């Protein structure tokens, strides 16, 4: 989780800094943080693109970690992920379909649906209390 916290410092959306690290057998497979589409302006360089109270300019950390793995030909089946906040519903579905079997998260972020879906999909969810010293 400390590595995910460090990855989150790379976030380019000042509204919320999120970091994600995908691991299998104690080996880091991929990392991601929330930021804009590659090559396009970042929130911190211009403005947030707001819809319904959310900045939609950024790609979420989990999605970026999956995309980085795909770009580099890394199989994620059977891996686990560490995320500084729980995944949104869309990212949860991506993680499940990528073959992630355990989701470790820091703060809870919004969507209760992940708990029931995780049970049905046999995905372990584990909450980690994050303090400033972690």
Coordinates of C-alpha atoms in Angstrom, one line a residue:
X1 CA 0.0 0.0 0.0
X2 CA 2.9 2.3 0.6
X3 CA 3.9 1.9 -3.0
X4 CA 0.4 2.7 -4.1
X5 CA 0.5 5.9 -2.0
X6 CA 3.8 6.9 -3.7
X7 CA 2.3 6.2 -7.2
X8 CA -0.7 8.4 -6.2
X9 CA 1.7 11.4 -6.0
X10 CA 2.1 11.2 -9.8
X11 CA -1.6 12.0 -10.2
X12 CA -2.4 15.0 -12.5
X13 CA -5.9 15.7 -11.1
X14 CA -5.7 17.8 -8.0
X15 CA -9.3 16.8 -7.0
X16 CA -8.1 13.4 -5.8
X17 CA -4.8 11.6 -6.0
X18 CA -5.2 7.8 -6.5
X19 CA -2.5 5.2 -7.0
X20 CA -2.8 1.6 -7.9
X21 CA -0.2 -1.3 -8.0
X22 CA -1.0 -4.7 -9.4
X23 CA 1.1 -7.5 -7.9
X24 CA 1.4 -11.3 -8.3
X25 CA 3.8 -13.5 -6.2
X26 CA 5.3 -10.4 -4.5
X27 CA 6.3 -9.0 -7.9
X28 CA 4.9 -5.6 -9.2
X29 CA 3.3 -6.2 -12.6
X30 CA 1.9 -2.7 -13.3
X31 CA 1.1 0.6 -11.7
X32 CA -1.3 3.4 -12.5
X33 CA -2.5 6.8 -11.2
X34 CA -5.4 9.0 -12.2
X35 CA -4.5 11.2 -15.1
X36 CA -5.6 12.4 -18.5
X37 CA -5.5 10.5 -21.8
X38 CA -1.9 10.2 -22.9
X39 CA -0.9 13.3 -24.9
X40 CA -3.9 15.4 -23.8
X41 CA -3.9 18.3 -21.3
X42 CA -4.0 17.3 -17.7
X43 CA -6.3 18.9 -15.1
X44 CA -3.4 20.5 -13.4
X45 CA -2.4 22.1 -16.7
X46 CA -5.8 23.5 -17.4
X47 CA -9.2 22.9 -16.1
X48 CA -11.2 20.0 -14.7
X49 CA -13.8 18.5 -17.1
X50 CA -16.7 18.3 -14.7
X51 CA -19.9 16.2 -15.2
X52 CA -22.3 15.6 -12.3
X53 CA -19.7 16.6 -9.7
X54 CA -17.0 14.4 -11.1
X55 CA -13.9 15.2 -13.1
X56 CA -14.1 13.1 -16.2
X57 CA -10.9 14.3 -17.9
X58 CA -8.9 11.6 -16.0
X59 CA -8.6 7.9 -16.5
X60 CA -8.8 6.2 -13.2
X61 CA -5.7 4.7 -11.6
X62 CA -7.0 1.1 -11.8
X63 CA -7.9 1.4 -15.5
X64 CA -4.4 3.0 -16.2
X65 CA -2.7 0.1 -14.4
X66 CA -4.7 -2.5 -16.5
X67 CA -3.9 -0.5 -19.7
X68 CA -0.2 -0.3 -18.8
X69 CA -0.2 -4.1 -18.3
X70 CA -2.0 -4.7 -21.6
X71 CA 0.4 -2.3 -23.5
X72 CA 3.3 -4.3 -22.2
X73 CA 1.8 -7.8 -22.7
X74 CA 1.5 -8.6 -19.0
X75 CA -1.1 -11.2 -17.9
X76 CA -3.1 -10.1 -14.8
X77 CA -5.0 -13.3 -14.1
X78 CA -4.6 -14.4 -10.5
X79 CA -3.0 -11.1 -9.4
X80 CA -4.1 -8.7 -6.7
X81 CA -4.2 -4.9 -6.7
X82 CA -3.5 -2.3 -4.1
X83 CA -5.4 1.0 -4.5
X84 CA -5.4 4.0 -2.3
X85 CA -9.2 4.2 -2.6
X86 CA -11.8 1.5 -3.3
X87 CA -12.7 1.1 -7.0
X88 CA -15.7 2.8 -8.6
X89 CA -18.2 0.4 -10.2
X90 CA -16.7 0.7 -13.7
X91 CA -13.2 0.0 -12.4
X92 CA -14.4 -2.9 -10.3
X93 CA -15.8 -4.5 -13.4
X94 CA -12.5 -4.0 -15.3
X95 CA -10.5 -5.5 -12.5
X96 CA -12.9 -8.5 -12.3
X97 CA -12.7 -9.1 -16.0
X98 CA -8.9 -8.7 -16.0
X99 CA -8.7 -11.7 -13.6
X100 CA -7.8 -9.8 -10.4
X101 CA -8.6 -12.1 -7.4
X102 CA -8.0 -9.7 -4.5
X103 CA -8.6 -6.0 -4.2
X104 CA -6.8 -4.2 -1.4
X105 CA -8.0 -0.6 -0.8
X106 CA -7.4 2.3 1.5
X107 CA -10.3 4.7 1.9
X108 CA -13.8 3.6 0.9
X109 CA -14.9 5.6 -2.2
X110 CA -18.6 5.8 -3.0
X111 CA -19.9 2.6 -4.5
X112 CA -21.4 -0.1 -2.2
X113 CA -22.2 -2.4 -5.2
X114 CA -18.6 -3.7 -5.2
X115 CA -19.2 -5.6 -2.0
X116 CA -22.0 -7.9 -3.2
X117 CA -20.4 -8.3 -6.7
X118 CA -17.1 -9.3 -5.1
X119 CA -18.8 -12.0 -3.1
X120 CA -20.6 -13.3 -6.2
X121 CA -17.4 -13.2 -8.3
X122 CA -15.3 -14.7 -5.6
X123 CA -13.0 -11.7 -5.4
X124 CA -11.5 -10.8 -2.0
X125 CA -11.9 -7.2 -0.9
X126 CA -9.6 -6.0 1.9
X127 CA -9.8 -2.6 3.5
X128 CA -6.4 -1.2 4.8
X129 CA -6.5 1.7 7.1
X130 CA -4.1 4.3 5.8
X131 CA -2.4 6.7 8.2
X132 CA 0.0 9.4 7.3
X133 CA 3.0 7.3 8.4
X134 CA 2.1 4.4 6.1

